[in-house]
Tab-separated table of C-alpha atoms in Angstrom:
chain	number	residue	atom	x	y	z
K	161	MET	CA	51.950	-87.999	126.256
K	162	THR	CA	55.676	-88.590	125.688
K	163	VAL	CA	57.648	-87.103	122.807
K	164	LYS	CA	58.173	-90.645	121.512
K	165	LYS	CA	54.422	-91.243	121.353
K	166	LEU	CA	53.910	-87.843	119.740
K	167	LEU	CA	56.521	-88.717	117.121
K	168	SER	CA	54.691	-91.965	116.447
K	169	LEU	CA	51.425	-90.063	116.066
K	170	SER	CA	53.094	-87.573	113.714
K	171	THR	CA	54.602	-90.365	111.601
K	172	VAL	CA	51.316	-92.272	111.330
K	173	PHE	CA	49.448	-89.129	110.326
K	174	ALA	CA	52.099	-88.174	107.776
K	175	LEU	CA	51.927	-91.615	106.173
K	176	THR	CA	48.125	-91.515	106.143
K	177	LEU	CA	48.088	-88.045	104.629
K	178	THR	CA	50.683	-88.995	102.024
K	179	ALA	CA	48.649	-92.044	101.028
K	180	ALA	CA	45.510	-89.932	100.775
K	181	VAL	CA	47.009	-87.373	98.413
K	182	ALA	CA	49.372	-89.575	96.391
K	183	HIS	CA	46.981	-90.480	93.603
K	184	ALA	CA	46.841	-89.533	89.951
K	185	GLN	CA	46.781	-85.905	88.896
K	186	ILE	CA	43.364	-84.419	88.116
K	187	THR	CA	42.720	-81.229	86.148
K	188	LYS	CA	39.138	-80.791	84.978
K	189	MET	CA	35.868	-79.032	85.706
K	190	GLY	CA	33.781	-80.382	88.556
K	191	LYS	CA	30.971	-81.374	86.203
K	192	ASP	CA	33.381	-83.656	84.318
K	193	LEU	CA	34.665	-85.627	87.319
K	194	THR	CA	34.110	-89.371	87.360
K	195	GLU	CA	32.639	-91.043	90.433
K	196	GLU	CA	36.026	-92.606	91.123
K	197	GLU	CA	37.683	-89.182	91.043
K	198	ARG	CA	35.034	-87.749	93.346
K	199	THR	CA	35.686	-90.581	95.780
K	200	GLN	CA	39.433	-89.948	95.659
K	201	ILE	CA	38.917	-86.252	96.366
K	202	ALA	CA	36.555	-86.998	99.258
K	203	MET	CA	39.212	-89.255	100.803
K	204	MET	CA	41.764	-86.458	100.781
K	205	LEU	CA	39.898	-84.366	103.340
K	206	PRO	CA	36.900	-86.076	104.944
K	207	GLY	CA	33.986	-83.751	105.542
K	208	ALA	CA	35.196	-81.038	103.163
K	209	PRO	CA	32.819	-79.595	100.547
K	210	ALA	CA	32.547	-81.576	97.325
K	211	PRO	CA	33.579	-79.917	94.055
K	212	LYS	CA	30.893	-77.873	92.324
K	213	ASP	CA	30.180	-78.238	88.621
K	214	ASP	CA	31.550	-74.767	87.792
K	215	GLN	CA	34.799	-75.186	89.735
K	216	LEU	CA	38.156	-76.092	88.239
K	217	VAL	CA	39.438	-79.094	90.165
K	218	HIS	CA	43.180	-79.574	90.200
K	219	ILE	CA	44.908	-82.279	92.209
K	220	PRO	CA	48.634	-81.739	91.597
K	221	PRO	CA	51.153	-84.417	90.711
K	222	SER	CA	52.837	-86.079	93.670
K	223	ILE	CA	56.587	-85.960	94.208
K	224	ASP	CA	56.592	-89.757	93.742
K	225	SER	CA	55.452	-89.260	90.151
K	226	LEU	CA	58.299	-86.885	89.294
K	227	GLU	CA	60.677	-89.658	88.255
K	228	ASP	CA	58.380	-90.647	85.378
K	229	ALA	CA	57.779	-87.070	84.216
K	230	GLU	CA	59.102	-86.015	80.801
K	231	LEU	CA	61.403	-83.356	82.179
K	232	HIS	CA	65.133	-82.740	81.957
K	233	PRO	CA	67.017	-84.410	84.837
K	234	LYS	CA	68.203	-80.998	86.028
K	235	MET	CA	64.593	-79.820	86.197
K	236	LYS	CA	63.733	-82.823	88.322
K	237	GLU	CA	66.703	-82.073	90.538
K	238	ALA	CA	65.515	-78.487	91.067
K	239	ILE	CA	61.926	-79.586	91.765
K	240	ARG	CA	63.124	-82.128	94.327
K	241	ARG	CA	65.181	-79.412	95.998
K	242	GLY	CA	62.146	-77.135	96.110
K	243	HIS	CA	60.037	-79.924	97.594
K	244	ASP	CA	62.737	-80.683	100.173
K	245	LEU	CA	62.910	-77.032	101.235
K	246	PHE	CA	59.124	-76.803	101.352
K	247	VAL	CA	58.592	-79.758	103.684
K	248	ASN	CA	61.756	-79.151	105.729
K	249	THR	CA	62.331	-75.411	105.719
K	250	GLN	CA	64.014	-75.788	109.101
K	251	GLN	CA	67.217	-76.689	107.261
K	252	LEU	CA	67.425	-72.932	106.598
K	253	ARG	CA	67.095	-72.144	110.318
K	254	GLY	CA	69.265	-69.220	111.391
K	255	LYS	CA	69.735	-68.113	107.784
K	256	ASN	CA	66.233	-67.660	106.382
K	257	VAL	CA	63.989	-69.135	109.083
K	258	PHE	CA	63.993	-67.877	112.671
K	259	ASN	CA	61.188	-69.880	114.261
K	260	ASN	CA	59.896	-73.459	114.295
K	261	MET	CA	57.792	-73.254	111.141
K	262	ASN	CA	58.127	-75.083	107.835
K	263	CYS	CA	56.245	-74.088	104.675
K	264	ALA	CA	54.327	-77.337	105.146
K	265	SER	CA	53.197	-76.252	108.633
K	266	CYS	CA	50.477	-74.111	107.056
K	267	HIS	CA	50.251	-75.741	103.623
K	268	LEU	CA	49.508	-79.361	104.458
K	269	GLY	CA	49.963	-82.415	102.277
K	270	GLU	CA	53.181	-81.053	100.734
K	271	GLY	CA	51.239	-78.004	99.550
K	272	ARG	CA	48.839	-80.176	97.537
K	273	LEU	CA	45.881	-80.681	99.880
K	274	PRO	CA	42.578	-78.895	99.076
K	275	PHE	CA	41.332	-76.497	101.769
K	276	ALA	CA	44.752	-76.611	103.463
K	277	GLY	CA	46.365	-73.705	101.635
K	278	PRO	CA	47.393	-75.545	98.441
K	279	ILE	CA	50.216	-73.584	96.851
K	280	TRP	CA	49.629	-74.250	93.153
K	281	PRO	CA	47.072	-71.398	92.725
K	282	ALA	CA	49.851	-68.880	93.426
K	283	ALA	CA	51.766	-70.173	90.410
K	284	VAL	CA	48.894	-69.387	88.027
K	285	ASP	CA	47.462	-66.245	89.665
K	286	LEU	CA	50.703	-64.286	90.048
K	287	PRO	CA	51.851	-61.670	89.226
K	288	THR	CA	48.879	-59.811	90.677
K	289	PHE	CA	48.086	-56.844	92.912
K	290	ARG	CA	48.137	-57.516	96.671
K	291	THR	CA	46.513	-55.151	99.119
K	292	LYS	CA	48.886	-56.322	101.864
K	293	ASN	CA	51.779	-54.353	100.377
K	294	GLY	CA	49.946	-52.215	97.845
K	295	HIS	CA	51.650	-53.272	94.625
K	296	VAL	CA	51.890	-56.005	91.993
K	297	ASN	CA	53.693	-59.078	93.337
K	298	ASN	CA	55.274	-61.977	91.496
K	299	LEU	CA	55.611	-65.546	92.763
K	300	GLU	CA	59.029	-65.091	94.355
K	301	GLU	CA	57.793	-62.013	96.207
K	302	ARG	CA	54.805	-63.951	97.507
K	303	ILE	CA	57.139	-66.638	98.813
K	304	ALA	CA	59.319	-63.921	100.346
K	305	GLY	CA	56.289	-62.754	102.302
K	306	CYS	CA	55.880	-66.206	103.840
K	307	PHE	CA	59.517	-66.205	104.955
K	308	THR	CA	59.171	-62.684	106.352
K	309	TYR	CA	55.979	-63.166	108.348
K	310	SER	CA	55.079	-66.826	108.794
K	311	MET	CA	58.693	-67.910	109.396
K	312	ASN	CA	59.695	-64.593	110.989
K	313	GLY	CA	62.716	-64.696	108.753
K	314	GLN	CA	64.875	-63.458	105.918
K	315	PRO	CA	63.770	-64.625	102.451
K	316	PRO	CA	66.293	-66.274	100.170
K	317	PRO	CA	67.438	-63.646	97.633
K	318	TYR	CA	65.324	-63.297	94.500
K	319	GLY	CA	66.824	-65.474	91.788
K	320	SER	CA	68.909	-67.524	94.230
K	321	ASP	CA	69.095	-71.298	93.839
K	322	ASP	CA	66.838	-71.893	96.849
K	323	MET	CA	64.241	-69.313	95.774
K	324	VAL	CA	64.134	-70.629	92.211
K	325	ALA	CA	63.756	-74.190	93.502
K	326	ILE	CA	60.867	-73.303	95.824
K	327	ALA	CA	59.123	-71.284	93.094
K	328	LEU	CA	59.624	-74.105	90.602
K	329	TYR	CA	58.033	-76.585	93.012
K	330	HIS	CA	54.955	-74.311	93.137
K	331	GLN	CA	54.871	-74.113	89.339
K	332	TRP	CA	55.339	-77.834	88.831
K	333	LEU	CA	52.388	-78.540	91.132
K	334	ALA	CA	50.299	-76.338	88.819
K	335	THR	CA	51.099	-78.535	85.802
K	336	GLY	CA	48.105	-78.530	83.451
K	337	VAL	CA	46.414	-75.414	84.866
K	338	PRO	CA	46.227	-72.386	82.526
K	339	MET	CA	47.628	-69.044	83.645
K	340	PHE	CA	45.097	-66.629	85.139
K	341	PRO	CA	42.214	-69.137	85.105
K	342	LYS	CA	38.771	-67.546	84.983
K	343	GLU	CA	37.080	-70.496	86.664
K	344	LYS	CA	36.613	-70.725	90.416
K	345	LEU	CA	39.349	-72.933	91.875
K	346	TYR	CA	38.240	-75.816	94.049
K	347	GLY	CA	39.889	-76.087	97.462
K	348	ARG	CA	42.082	-72.996	97.277
K	349	GLY	CA	43.189	-71.304	100.478
K	350	TYR	CA	41.246	-71.916	103.641
K	351	PRO	CA	37.492	-71.563	103.059
K	352	THR	CA	35.794	-68.645	104.768
K	353	LEU	CA	33.660	-69.889	107.630
K	354	ALA	CA	30.188	-68.626	108.343
K	355	LYS	CA	30.078	-65.942	111.014
K	356	ALA	CA	30.163	-67.484	114.477
K	357	GLU	CA	26.767	-67.746	116.195
K	358	GLN	CA	28.361	-66.310	119.324
K	359	ALA	CA	31.181	-63.782	119.440
K	360	PRO	CA	34.461	-65.739	119.456
K	361	ASP	CA	35.663	-66.121	123.022
K	362	ALA	CA	39.244	-66.729	124.187
K	363	LEU	CA	38.168	-68.353	127.470
K	364	ARG	CA	36.071	-70.947	125.693
K	365	GLY	CA	38.903	-71.266	123.206
K	366	LYS	CA	41.406	-72.029	125.955
K	367	THR	CA	39.296	-74.939	127.199
K	368	LEU	CA	38.911	-76.271	123.663
K	369	TYR	CA	42.625	-75.783	122.974
K	370	THR	CA	43.539	-77.796	126.066
K	371	ALA	CA	41.240	-80.626	125.013
K	372	ASN	CA	42.090	-80.719	121.298
K	373	CYS	CA	45.375	-78.954	120.557
K	374	ALA	CA	47.694	-78.984	123.564
K	375	ILE	CA	48.683	-82.630	123.106
K	376	CYS	CA	50.636	-81.629	119.988
K	377	HIS	CA	51.275	-77.908	120.366
K	378	GLY	CA	51.788	-77.798	124.140
K	379	GLU	CA	49.874	-76.048	126.890
K	380	ASP	CA	52.240	-73.108	126.402
K	381	GLY	CA	51.808	-73.075	122.610
K	382	ALA	CA	55.500	-73.809	122.088
K	383	GLY	CA	54.954	-76.876	119.914
K	384	LYS	CA	56.971	-80.079	120.121
K	385	LYS	CA	60.500	-80.892	118.993
K	386	GLU	CA	62.721	-83.953	119.122
K	387	GLY	CA	66.261	-82.686	119.000
K	388	ASP	CA	66.402	-80.270	116.076
K	389	LYS	CA	63.379	-81.802	114.365
K	390	VAL	CA	60.099	-79.913	114.693
K	391	LEU	CA	57.261	-82.366	115.221
K	392	PHE	CA	54.508	-79.791	115.724
K	393	PRO	CA	54.939	-76.035	115.185
K	394	ALA	CA	54.668	-73.392	117.873
K	395	LEU	CA	51.429	-71.405	117.821
K	396	TRP	CA	52.635	-68.420	119.816
K	397	GLY	CA	55.810	-67.137	121.436
K	398	ASN	CA	59.236	-66.628	119.898
K	399	ASP	CA	59.165	-69.841	117.855
K	400	SER	CA	55.897	-69.005	116.106
K	401	TYR	CA	54.703	-66.744	113.299
K	402	ASN	CA	54.860	-63.001	113.832
K	403	TRP	CA	52.041	-60.453	113.944
K	404	GLY	CA	52.188	-59.885	110.194
K	405	ALA	CA	51.562	-63.516	109.196
K	406	GLY	CA	48.362	-64.270	107.318
K	407	ILE	CA	47.337	-66.890	109.844
K	408	SER	CA	47.344	-64.254	112.607
K	409	ARG	CA	44.026	-63.179	111.081
K	410	MET	CA	41.125	-64.764	112.942
K	411	PHE	CA	39.205	-65.919	109.870
K	412	THR	CA	42.278	-67.607	108.399
K	413	LEU	CA	43.197	-69.563	111.523
K	414	ALA	CA	39.559	-70.476	112.225
K	415	ALA	CA	39.119	-71.915	108.729
K	416	PHE	CA	42.456	-73.756	108.860
K	417	THR	CA	41.448	-75.251	112.210
K	418	LYS	CA	37.987	-76.287	111.053
K	419	TYR	CA	39.108	-78.039	107.889
K	420	ASN	CA	42.410	-79.527	109.062
K	421	MET	CA	42.611	-79.916	112.829
K	422	PRO	CA	43.088	-81.855	115.050
K	423	LEU	CA	45.548	-84.010	113.138
K	424	GLY	CA	43.782	-86.941	111.558
K	425	GLN	CA	40.359	-85.556	112.540
K	426	PRO	CA	39.542	-82.796	110.039
K	427	ASN	CA	36.067	-81.264	110.278
K	428	SER	CA	35.494	-82.787	113.715
K	429	LEU	CA	35.261	-79.386	115.425
K	430	SER	CA	32.252	-77.137	115.002
K	431	GLU	CA	32.562	-73.752	113.350
K	432	GLN	CA	31.977	-72.071	116.711
K	433	ASP	CA	34.709	-74.166	118.326
K	434	SER	CA	37.096	-73.260	115.515
K	435	TRP	CA	36.417	-69.543	115.934
K	436	ASP	CA	36.919	-69.800	119.709
K	437	ILE	CA	40.212	-71.693	119.366
K	438	ALA	CA	41.445	-69.122	116.844
K	439	GLN	CA	40.499	-66.322	119.225
K	440	TYR	CA	42.510	-67.934	122.019
K	441	ILE	CA	45.617	-68.707	119.952
K	442	ASN	CA	45.728	-65.345	118.200
K	443	SER	CA	45.250	-63.477	121.474
K	444	GLN	CA	48.666	-64.724	122.566
K	445	GLU	CA	51.828	-62.672	122.157
K	446	ARG	CA	54.262	-63.304	119.334
K	447	PRO	CA	57.173	-61.577	117.535
K	448	GLN	CA	56.700	-58.094	116.128
K	449	ASP	CA	55.163	-57.394	112.709
K	450	ALA	CA	57.991	-56.703	110.248
K	451	ARG	CA	56.141	-53.528	109.177
K	452	TYR	CA	56.290	-52.050	112.692
K	453	THR	CA	56.767	-48.279	112.753
K	454	GLY	CA	57.799	-48.126	116.413
K	455	ASP	CA	54.224	-47.512	117.583
K	456	VAL	CA	51.792	-50.431	117.682
K	457	LYS	CA	48.678	-48.276	117.438
K	458	GLU	CA	50.116	-46.391	114.484
K	459	THR	CA	51.111	-49.633	112.765
K	460	ARG	CA	47.696	-51.159	113.343
K	461	GLU	CA	46.000	-48.087	111.912
K	462	LEU	CA	48.351	-47.970	108.916
K	463	TYR	CA	47.488	-51.537	107.940
K	464	LEU	CA	44.031	-51.724	109.479
K	465	GLU	CA	41.839	-51.977	106.388
K	466	THR	CA	44.216	-54.189	104.456
K	467	PHE	CA	45.107	-56.570	107.276
K	468	HIS	CA	44.922	-55.838	110.998
K	469	LYS	CA	41.175	-55.357	111.317
K	470	HIS	CA	41.138	-59.162	111.369
K	471	THR	CA	43.872	-59.544	114.033
K	472	MET	CA	44.290	-58.770	117.720
K	473	TYR	CA	47.435	-56.742	117.048
K	474	GLY	CA	47.270	-53.398	118.845
K	475	VAL	CA	44.160	-54.490	120.756
K	476	GLU	CA	43.995	-54.584	124.550
K	477	HIS	CA	43.615	-58.110	125.921
K	478	GLU	CA	43.652	-59.030	129.596
K	479	GLY	CA	44.962	-55.592	130.470
K	480	LYS	CA	47.795	-55.658	127.941
K	481	LEU	CA	48.156	-54.020	124.535
K	482	LEU	CA	49.127	-56.855	122.230
K	483	GLY	CA	52.134	-56.135	120.043
K	484	GLU	CA	53.402	-53.265	122.201
K	485	HIS	CA	57.012	-54.443	122.270
K	486	MET	CA	60.173	-54.687	120.207
K	487	ASN	CA	60.529	-58.460	120.564
K	488	LEU	CA	61.866	-59.803	117.270
K	489	GLY	CA	61.962	-63.439	118.347
K	490	HIS	CA	65.233	-65.136	117.393
K	491	LYS	CA	66.309	-62.644	114.726
K	492	ASP	CA	68.217	-59.381	115.128
K	493	PHE	CA	66.457	-57.349	112.428
K	494	LEU	CA	62.921	-56.094	111.955
K	495	LYS	CA	62.304	-55.978	108.227
K	496	PRO	CA	64.253	-57.821	105.527
K	497	ASP	CA	65.860	-55.506	103.000
K	498	VAL	CA	64.193	-57.432	100.172
K	499	LEU	CA	60.815	-55.919	101.091
K	500	ARG	CA	60.401	-52.876	98.900
K	501	PRO	CA	57.724	-51.171	96.805
K	502	ARG	CA	57.371	-51.660	93.074
K	503	ASP	CA	56.513	-48.981	90.548
K	504	PHE	CA	55.394	-49.844	87.019
K	505	SER	CA	54.566	-46.288	86.023
K	506	GLY	CA	58.098	-45.679	84.819
K	507	GLY	CA	58.938	-43.584	87.876
K	508	ALA	CA	61.486	-44.483	90.542
K	509	SER	CA	60.269	-46.269	93.702
K	510	LYS	CA	61.185	-44.862	97.068
K	511	GLU	CA	62.949	-47.070	99.583
K	512	GLY	CA	60.908	-48.974	102.150
K	513	GLU	CA	57.780	-51.032	101.810
K	514	ALA	CA	54.849	-49.503	99.965
K	515	ALA	CA	51.993	-48.183	102.030
K	516	PRO	CA	48.867	-50.338	101.887
K	517	ALA	CA	46.123	-49.485	99.443
K	518	LYS	CA	43.356	-47.345	100.877
C-alpha cells in the first residue's frame, strides 16, 4: 500500500475516532447511566466491556467544547497548547522527543478513549507512590516518565510552559472527577487480559503481525512517515520506545493490541493473537533503558520485580541477549537529569534515581 493510501486510511480513522468520542461529558456511576449514554459509550470502542454498576464512568470533555467552557481565556489558551503538544508531540523532536512517538500514539482518542490509556485518571490519582521509581510522584513527574521512556527523550523542565500546559490538559480532561476517587474507574489503562491459553510465541506473532500490523507499522517495525509527519509510530528500532517504556511489558502491549488494534477494528483479534503479537514486537531490539547501569543483566535484576519480569529485556532471544548494547537511539544521553529520587522524611535525597521498592 502506498504512503498516500496509508495517509488516507489514517485520516479516515482519525475522523471516525474523533466523531466517536466527541459527545457530551459524562461523570456518574455505572448504575446511573441512561440507555442513551450506554449506547454512546459502546460506540466509542466496539466490543469493549460495558460499565459495571459500581464503576465511576467518566467521559472527558472534548477539545471542541472548550470554547464554551466558563474558563478564563488564558486558561483556554494553555489547555489548547497542552492538547496540541499531546496530539503532536513531534513538534518537540530533537529537544524533548527523540523518536517517532506522540503522546497520542499510546493514549488514543486525544487521551480520552476508554481502554486506550485515558490520561485523566492520572490527574486525580497523583501524587501517589510508584514502584517503578520507588517514591511518591506528582503529575508532572509522571509525564516526565513518558518523555523519558516512551519518547526516549528529555522531559520539558518541571514548571515550564510546555509541562504546565500538558499537565493542565490532563487536569481539564478530569473535570468533574473528585481527587483520589474510591470508586473503580471504568476504562482506565489497558485492561489486563486473561492468561494466554498457549505460551505467547514470537513466531506465531510474526505471522499475525505481517497480516494485521505491517500495513501501517512496516515489516521492519519502523512505522510510516510522510515528510516530517508521523502517520504510524515505530514499534521497534531507534524510532520507537526504549526498554524502560511501560508498553515494553508484554501484558501492557497485549491489552493495548486487543482493545485498540488494528486501526478501526478494535477487539477483532483474539486474546491469544494479541499475546503472540506482543511477544513478537517486544522481542525486537530498541534503545537502551534510561536506568541502565552498564550491565544488562544487572539492570534487569535491579528492576526485575518492579518492571522487567514482564519484559524481554536481558533475556536471550534467537541467540542474542536483548538490551546488551549502549544504543541510545537518536539522543546523546542515557538518563535525563530531571530523574531523581524524592525524600519526604525531612532528610536529603542522594543524587540519581531511587532504587525500586523491594
